Amino acid sequence: MGITGNLSSEQLQSLDSQGYLVIESFATAEEIEALRKRMGQLLDDFDGSTASIFSTKDQQKTTDDHFYESAEKVSFFFEEKAFGDDGCLKQSKQLSINKVGHALHELDSVFKKFSCSEKVLSFLSSMGYKRPVIIQSMYIFKQPGIGGEVVPHQDNSFLYTEPPTCTGLWLALEDATIINGCLWAIPGSHKNGLVRRFIRGEKGVTFDRPSPTYDQKDFVPIEVKAGALVAIHGDLIHQRSVELNYVSHSQMTKKMKRRIFLIPIDRATIFFFVFLCLDYSFENQSSKSRHAYSLHVVDTEGCKWAQENWIKRKVEPEPLYVS
Ligand SMILES: O=C(O)CCC(=O)C(=O)O
Ligand SMILES: [Fe+2]
């Protein structure tokens, strides 16, 4: 099958040097609408009362099984802060879900259509994938107010092949900003290799090493418009920070700096403080959601899927193409 790559050599170089690459307008407005609408339907059909399974006695086992089985299912995961002390949801199920995963790309025709689209295949072909498989897909909500933090991590920790081949393809379904919890990454950090692995053992899943500590000042925000695709190298240190109270000048995007620069002098006092508050100080309590659809791809040629990974599939995933 002849798949032509769609990335320029500049884009490939940028991905190689930074560890991530933003492709604006990767998805059309219609594609975004279709994915969001479909998720709305899936959520409406989801029986939120099964939430109670998380407050049964054998909670750990139930939670682990729910997680493991989700590799080949369309499963719903709740936000930690979604439940009150009585074990009931504090708000509607629509506003309580953290993510849906991990086989949307396989089992749902709308998600499959985008995941296996020509442009995704071309993208992977440009990157040199020989026999790529989508090993997981997630619809991530980042709910307003309660959307939890995703701590600094590398995707290769979770989806390890020998040698490592994982790339994340993260599609913004809404504008993602520092206010509503965009991705943050340490540019170039993928050059330092994989720091730890997430291992599935007899007693559940654990990391084989503690996380190094990272300096928040090294992270840059990846603010993107809906429809943008962010390709993430499997060794790139990235996170979604929601507990940011301060953004240093060097972390500010050009847009933020411009906003401050454009403040009219005569109204400077009021505006300056308003803008400083907006730009420097944000807590977790944003009222905006931030939906994203994320695919993780690994190669299945020239590398081996690690048996200790959390995903142990009963049925081998189909390759997107074989080159
Ligand atoms: O969207 C997020 O909050 C985190 C996503 C992420 O880390 C990933 O897709 O690899
Ligand atoms: Fe990630």
CSV table of C-alpha atoms and ligand atoms in Angstrom, one decimal:
chain,number,residue,atom,x,y,z
A,1,MET,CA,0.0,0.0,0.0
A,2,GLY,CA,1.4,3.4,-0.9
A,3,ILE,CA,1.1,5.8,1.9
A,4,THR,CA,2.7,9.2,1.3
A,5,GLY,CA,4.1,11.1,4.3
A,6,ASN,CA,2.6,14.5,4.9
A,7,LEU,CA,5.2,16.1,7.1
A,8,SER,CA,7.9,18.5,5.8
A,9,SER,CA,11.5,18.0,6.7
A,10,GLU,CA,11.3,21.2,8.8
A,11,GLN,CA,8.4,19.7,10.8
A,12,LEU,CA,10.3,16.4,11.3
A,13,GLN,CA,13.3,18.3,12.4
A,14,SER,CA,11.3,20.3,14.9
A,15,LEU,CA,9.7,17.1,16.3
A,16,ASP,CA,13.2,15.7,16.6
A,17,SER,CA,14.7,18.7,18.4
A,18,GLN,CA,11.7,19.7,20.6
A,19,GLY,CA,10.1,16.4,21.2
A,20,TYR,CA,6.7,17.7,20.1
A,21,LEU,CA,5.1,19.2,17.1
A,22,VAL,CA,1.9,21.2,16.7
A,23,ILE,CA,0.0,20.9,13.4
A,24,GLU,CA,-2.7,23.5,13.4
A,25,SER,CA,-6.1,22.7,11.7
A,26,PHE,CA,-5.2,19.0,11.5
A,27,ALA,CA,-8.9,18.1,12.0
A,28,THR,CA,-11.7,20.0,10.3
A,29,ALA,CA,-14.6,21.6,12.2
A,30,GLU,CA,-16.8,18.8,10.9
A,31,GLU,CA,-14.5,16.1,12.3
A,32,ILE,CA,-14.4,17.8,15.6
A,33,GLU,CA,-18.1,18.2,15.8
A,34,ALA,CA,-18.6,14.6,14.8
A,35,LEU,CA,-16.3,13.3,17.6
A,36,ARG,CA,-17.8,15.6,20.2
A,37,LYS,CA,-21.3,14.8,19.3
A,38,ARG,CA,-20.6,11.0,19.3
A,39,MET,CA,-19.1,11.3,22.7
A,40,GLY,CA,-22.2,13.2,23.9
A,41,GLN,CA,-24.3,10.2,22.7
A,42,LEU,CA,-22.0,7.7,24.4
A,43,LEU,CA,-22.2,9.6,27.6
A,44,ASP,CA,-26.0,9.9,27.4
A,45,ASP,CA,-26.2,6.1,26.9
A,46,PHE,CA,-23.8,5.4,29.7
A,47,ASP,CA,-25.5,4.2,32.9
A,48,GLY,CA,-23.9,6.5,35.5
A,49,SER,CA,-25.2,4.4,38.4
A,50,THR,CA,-22.5,1.9,37.7
A,51,ALA,CA,-20.4,4.5,39.5
A,52,SER,CA,-21.3,2.7,42.7
A,53,ILE,CA,-18.9,-0.2,41.7
A,54,PHE,CA,-16.2,2.1,42.9
A,55,SER,CA,-17.4,2.2,46.5
A,56,THR,CA,-17.7,-1.6,47.0
A,57,LYS,CA,-15.6,-3.4,49.5
A,58,ASP,CA,-13.2,-5.0,47.0
A,59,GLN,CA,-12.5,-1.6,45.5
A,60,GLN,CA,-8.9,-2.1,44.5
A,61,LYS,CA,-9.6,-5.3,42.5
A,62,THR,CA,-12.7,-3.8,40.9
A,63,THR,CA,-10.8,-0.7,39.9
A,64,ASP,CA,-7.8,-2.7,38.6
A,65,ASP,CA,-10.1,-5.0,36.5
A,66,HIS,CA,-12.1,-2.0,35.2
A,67,PHE,CA,-8.8,-0.5,34.1
A,68,TYR,CA,-7.2,-3.6,32.6
A,69,GLU,CA,-10.3,-4.6,30.7
A,70,SER,CA,-10.7,-1.1,29.3
A,71,ALA,CA,-7.8,-1.9,26.9
A,72,GLU,CA,-10.2,-3.6,24.6
A,73,LYS,CA,-13.4,-1.8,25.6
A,74,VAL,CA,-15.0,1.6,25.7
A,75,SER,CA,-14.9,2.3,29.4
A,76,PHE,CA,-15.7,5.3,31.5
A,77,PHE,CA,-13.5,6.7,34.2
A,78,PHE,CA,-14.6,9.2,36.8
A,79,GLU,CA,-12.8,12.2,38.2
A,80,GLU,CA,-11.6,11.6,41.7
A,81,LYS,CA,-13.4,14.6,43.0
A,82,ALA,CA,-16.7,13.6,41.3
A,83,PHE,CA,-18.0,11.8,44.4
A,84,GLY,CA,-19.4,13.3,47.6
A,85,ASP,CA,-18.8,11.7,51.1
A,86,ASP,CA,-22.0,9.7,50.5
A,87,GLY,CA,-20.4,7.9,47.5
A,88,CYS,CA,-22.8,9.6,45.1
A,89,LEU,CA,-21.9,11.8,42.2
A,90,LYS,CA,-21.8,15.5,43.1
A,91,GLN,CA,-22.9,16.6,39.6
A,92,SER,CA,-24.3,15.1,36.4
A,93,LYS,CA,-22.4,12.2,34.9
A,94,GLN,CA,-21.6,14.4,32.0
A,95,LEU,CA,-19.6,16.6,34.3
A,96,SER,CA,-18.1,13.8,36.3
A,97,ILE,CA,-16.2,11.8,33.7
A,98,ASN,CA,-12.4,12.1,33.5
A,99,LYS,CA,-11.9,10.1,30.4
A,100,VAL,CA,-13.3,7.4,28.2
A,101,GLY,CA,-10.9,4.7,26.9
A,102,HIS,CA,-9.1,2.8,25.7
A,103,ALA,CA,-10.4,1.2,22.5
A,104,LEU,CA,-12.7,3.9,21.0
A,105,HIS,CA,-10.6,3.9,17.9
A,106,GLU,CA,-11.4,0.2,17.4
A,107,LEU,CA,-15.0,-0.2,18.6
A,108,ASP,CA,-16.7,3.0,17.7
A,109,SER,CA,-17.2,3.8,14.0
A,110,VAL,CA,-17.0,7.6,14.4
A,111,PHE,CA,-13.8,7.5,16.4
A,112,LYS,CA,-12.4,4.8,14.1
A,113,LYS,CA,-13.0,6.9,11.0
A,114,PHE,CA,-10.8,9.7,12.3
A,115,SER,CA,-8.2,7.4,14.0
A,116,CYS,CA,-7.7,5.5,10.8
A,117,SER,CA,-8.0,8.4,8.4
A,118,GLU,CA,-5.6,9.0,5.6
A,119,LYS,CA,-4.0,12.0,7.3
A,120,VAL,CA,-3.2,10.0,10.5
A,121,LEU,CA,-1.7,7.2,8.4
A,122,SER,CA,0.4,9.7,6.4
A,123,PHE,CA,1.6,11.4,9.5
A,124,LEU,CA,2.8,8.0,10.9
A,125,SER,CA,4.3,7.1,7.6
A,126,SER,CA,6.3,10.4,7.6
A,127,MET,CA,7.6,9.5,11.1
A,128,GLY,CA,8.9,6.2,9.7
A,129,TYR,CA,6.4,3.8,11.3
A,130,LYS,CA,6.6,0.4,9.5
A,131,ARG,CA,3.6,-1.5,10.9
A,132,PRO,CA,1.9,0.9,13.4
A,133,VAL,CA,-0.9,0.0,15.7
A,134,ILE,CA,-3.0,2.3,17.8
A,135,ILE,CA,-2.5,0.7,21.2
A,136,GLN,CA,-4.9,3.0,23.1
A,137,SER,CA,-7.3,5.9,22.5
A,138,MET,CA,-8.7,8.3,25.1
A,139,TYR,CA,-11.3,10.9,25.1
A,140,ILE,CA,-10.1,13.3,27.8
A,141,PHE,CA,-12.5,15.8,29.3
A,142,LYS,CA,-10.6,17.9,31.8
A,143,GLN,CA,-13.9,18.9,33.5
A,144,PRO,CA,-14.4,22.5,34.6
A,145,GLY,CA,-13.6,22.9,38.3
A,146,ILE,CA,-12.8,19.3,39.2
A,147,GLY,CA,-10.6,18.3,36.2
A,148,GLY,CA,-7.6,16.6,37.9
A,149,GLU,CA,-3.9,17.1,37.2
A,150,VAL,CA,-1.9,14.8,35.0
A,151,VAL,CA,1.6,14.8,36.6
A,152,PRO,CA,4.8,15.0,34.6
A,153,HIS,CA,5.3,11.7,32.7
A,154,GLN,CA,6.6,10.1,29.5
A,155,ASP,CA,4.2,8.0,27.5
A,156,ASN,CA,6.9,5.3,26.9
A,157,SER,CA,6.7,4.5,30.6
A,158,PHE,CA,3.2,3.1,30.1
A,159,LEU,CA,3.4,1.8,26.5
A,160,TYR,CA,6.8,0.3,26.3
A,161,THR,CA,8.3,-1.5,23.4
A,162,GLU,CA,11.8,-2.7,23.1
A,163,PRO,CA,13.2,-0.4,21.6
A,164,PRO,CA,10.7,2.3,22.5
A,165,THR,CA,8.4,3.5,19.6
A,166,CYS,CA,5.4,5.2,21.2
A,167,THR,CA,4.2,8.5,19.9
A,168,GLY,CA,1.1,10.3,21.3
A,169,LEU,CA,-1.2,12.1,18.9
A,170,TRP,CA,-3.2,14.5,20.9
A,171,LEU,CA,-6.1,16.3,19.1
A,172,ALA,CA,-7.6,19.4,20.7
A,173,LEU,CA,-11.4,19.2,20.5
A,174,GLU,CA,-11.6,22.6,22.2
A,175,ASP,CA,-9.2,25.5,22.4
A,176,ALA,CA,-6.6,24.5,25.0
A,177,THR,CA,-5.1,27.3,27.0
A,178,ILE,CA,-3.2,27.7,30.3
A,179,ILE,CA,-6.6,28.7,31.8
A,180,ASN,CA,-8.4,25.4,31.0
A,181,GLY,CA,-5.5,23.1,31.4
A,182,CYS,CA,-3.5,22.8,28.2
A,183,LEU,CA,-0.5,20.4,27.9
A,184,TRP,CA,2.9,21.6,29.2
A,185,ALA,CA,6.2,20.0,28.1
A,186,ILE,CA,9.9,20.4,28.7
A,187,PRO,CA,11.2,21.0,25.1
A,188,GLY,CA,14.1,18.6,24.3
A,189,SER,CA,13.5,16.4,27.4
A,190,HIS,CA,13.0,13.4,25.1
A,191,LYS,CA,16.7,13.4,24.4
A,192,ASN,CA,17.5,12.3,28.0
A,193,GLY,CA,15.8,8.9,27.6
A,194,LEU,CA,13.2,7.0,29.6
A,195,VAL,CA,13.3,7.5,33.3
A,196,ARG,CA,10.9,4.9,34.6
A,197,ARG,CA,8.4,2.2,33.7
A,198,PHE,CA,4.9,1.5,34.7
A,199,ILE,CA,4.8,-2.3,35.4
A,200,ARG,CA,1.8,-4.6,35.8
A,201,GLY,CA,2.5,-7.2,38.4
A,202,GLU,CA,0.7,-9.6,40.7
A,203,LYS,CA,-0.4,-6.8,43.0
A,204,GLY,CA,-1.5,-4.4,40.4
A,205,VAL,CA,0.4,-1.6,38.6
A,206,THR,CA,3.4,0.3,40.0
A,207,PHE,CA,6.3,2.4,38.8
A,208,ASP,CA,9.7,0.7,39.0
A,209,ARG,CA,11.3,4.0,40.2
A,210,PRO,CA,10.2,7.2,41.9
A,211,SER,CA,9.6,10.2,39.6
A,212,PRO,CA,12.5,12.6,39.4
A,213,THR,CA,11.5,16.1,40.5
A,214,TYR,CA,11.1,18.6,37.7
A,215,ASP,CA,11.5,22.3,37.8
A,216,GLN,CA,8.2,23.9,36.8
A,217,LYS,CA,10.1,26.7,35.2
A,218,ASP,CA,11.3,24.3,32.5
A,219,PHE,CA,7.8,23.6,31.2
A,220,VAL,CA,6.3,25.5,28.3
A,221,PRO,CA,2.6,25.7,27.7
A,222,ILE,CA,1.3,24.2,24.4
A,223,GLU,CA,-1.7,26.4,23.8
A,224,VAL,CA,-3.6,25.4,20.7
A,225,LYS,CA,-6.8,26.0,18.9
A,226,ALA,CA,-9.5,23.3,18.5
A,227,GLY,CA,-8.5,21.0,15.6
A,228,ALA,CA,-4.7,21.2,16.3
A,229,LEU,CA,-2.8,18.0,16.6
A,230,VAL,CA,0.1,17.8,19.0
A,231,ALA,CA,2.5,14.9,18.3
A,232,ILE,CA,4.3,13.9,21.4
A,233,HIS,CA,7.6,11.9,21.4
A,234,GLY,CA,7.3,8.9,23.8
A,235,ASP,CA,10.2,10.1,25.9
A,236,LEU,CA,9.0,13.8,26.2
A,237,ILE,CA,8.3,14.9,29.7
A,238,HIS,CA,4.8,16.4,29.6
A,239,GLN,CA,2.0,17.2,32.0
A,240,ARG,CA,-1.3,18.9,32.3
A,241,SER,CA,-1.0,21.3,35.1
A,242,VAL,CA,-4.0,22.6,36.9
A,243,GLU,CA,-2.4,23.9,40.0
A,244,LEU,CA,-0.4,26.7,38.5
A,245,ASN,CA,-0.5,29.8,40.5
A,246,TYR,CA,2.3,31.7,38.8
A,247,VAL,CA,3.7,31.8,35.3
A,248,SER,CA,7.1,33.3,34.9
A,249,HIS,CA,7.8,35.9,32.2
A,250,SER,CA,9.8,33.3,30.1
A,251,GLN,CA,6.9,30.9,30.2
A,252,MET,CA,4.4,33.5,28.9
A,253,THR,CA,3.4,33.0,25.3
A,254,LYS,CA,3.8,35.9,22.8
A,255,LYS,CA,0.0,36.3,22.9
A,256,MET,CA,0.0,36.9,26.7
A,257,LYS,CA,2.9,39.4,26.4
A,258,ARG,CA,1.1,41.2,23.6
A,259,ARG,CA,-2.0,41.5,25.7
A,260,ILE,CA,-0.1,43.2,28.4
A,261,PHE,CA,1.7,45.4,25.9
A,262,LEU,CA,-1.6,46.6,24.4
A,263,ILE,CA,-3.0,47.9,27.6
A,264,PRO,CA,-3.9,51.5,27.1
A,265,ILE,CA,-1.7,53.8,29.2
A,266,ASP,CA,-4.5,56.0,30.5
A,267,ARG,CA,-6.3,53.1,31.9
A,268,ALA,CA,-3.1,51.4,32.9
A,269,THR,CA,-3.7,51.0,36.6
A,270,ILE,CA,-6.9,49.1,36.4
A,271,PHE,CA,-6.1,47.1,33.3
A,272,PHE,CA,-2.7,46.2,34.3
A,273,PHE,CA,-3.9,44.5,37.5
A,274,VAL,CA,-6.7,42.8,35.7
A,275,PHE,CA,-4.4,41.4,33.0
A,276,LEU,CA,-1.8,40.4,35.6
A,277,CYS,CA,-4.4,38.5,37.4
A,278,LEU,CA,-5.5,36.8,34.2
A,279,ASP,CA,-2.1,36.0,33.0
A,280,TYR,CA,-0.1,35.1,36.0
A,281,SER,CA,-2.5,33.6,38.4
A,282,PHE,CA,-4.8,30.7,37.6
A,283,GLU,CA,-6.1,28.0,39.8
A,284,ASN,CA,-7.7,24.8,39.1
A,285,GLN,CA,-11.2,26.2,39.2
A,286,SER,CA,-11.5,27.2,35.6
A,287,SER,CA,-15.1,27.1,34.4
A,288,LYS,CA,-14.1,25.9,30.9
A,289,SER,CA,-13.8,22.3,29.9
A,290,ARG,CA,-11.0,21.2,27.7
A,291,HIS,CA,-11.9,18.1,25.6
A,292,ALA,CA,-9.2,16.3,23.7
A,293,TYR,CA,-8.9,13.0,21.8
A,294,SER,CA,-5.6,11.2,22.3
A,295,LEU,CA,-4.2,8.3,20.4
A,296,HIS,CA,-1.0,6.4,21.3
A,297,VAL,CA,0.7,4.5,18.5
A,298,VAL,CA,3.5,2.0,18.7
A,299,ASP,CA,5.3,0.1,16.0
A,300,THR,CA,5.0,-3.7,15.8
A,301,GLU,CA,7.9,-4.2,13.4
A,302,GLY,CA,11.5,-4.1,14.5
A,303,CYS,CA,10.4,-3.9,18.2
A,304,LYS,CA,8.7,-6.0,20.8
A,305,TRP,CA,5.7,-5.1,23.0
A,306,ALA,CA,6.7,-5.5,26.7
A,307,GLN,CA,4.9,-8.2,28.6
A,308,GLU,CA,5.0,-6.1,31.8
A,309,ASN,CA,2.9,-3.3,30.2
A,310,TRP,CA,-0.6,-2.7,31.7
A,311,ILE,CA,-2.2,-3.6,28.3
A,312,LYS,CA,-2.3,-7.3,27.7
A,313,ARG,CA,-4.5,-7.7,24.7
A,314,LYS,CA,-6.5,-10.9,24.1
A,315,VAL,CA,-6.7,-10.0,20.4
A,316,GLU,CA,-3.8,-8.5,18.6
A,317,PRO,CA,-4.5,-5.0,17.3
A,318,GLU,CA,-4.7,-4.6,13.5
A,319,PRO,CA,-1.9,-2.6,12.0
A,320,LEU,CA,-2.9,0.7,10.3
A,321,TYR,CA,-0.7,-0.2,7.4
A,322,VAL,CA,2.2,-2.4,6.6
A,323,SER,CA,5.1,-0.8,4.6
B,1,LIG,O1,-4.7,15.6,28.0
B,1,LIG,C1,-4.2,15.4,29.1
B,1,LIG,O2,-4.6,16.0,30.1
B,1,LIG,C2,-3.0,14.5,29.2
B,1,LIG,C3,-2.8,13.7,28.0
B,1,LIG,C4,-1.5,13.0,27.9
B,1,LIG,O3,-0.7,13.0,28.7
B,1,LIG,C5,-1.4,12.1,26.7
B,1,LIG,O4,-2.3,12.1,25.8
B,1,LIG,O5,-0.3,11.5,26.5
B,2,FE,FE,0.9,11.6,28.1
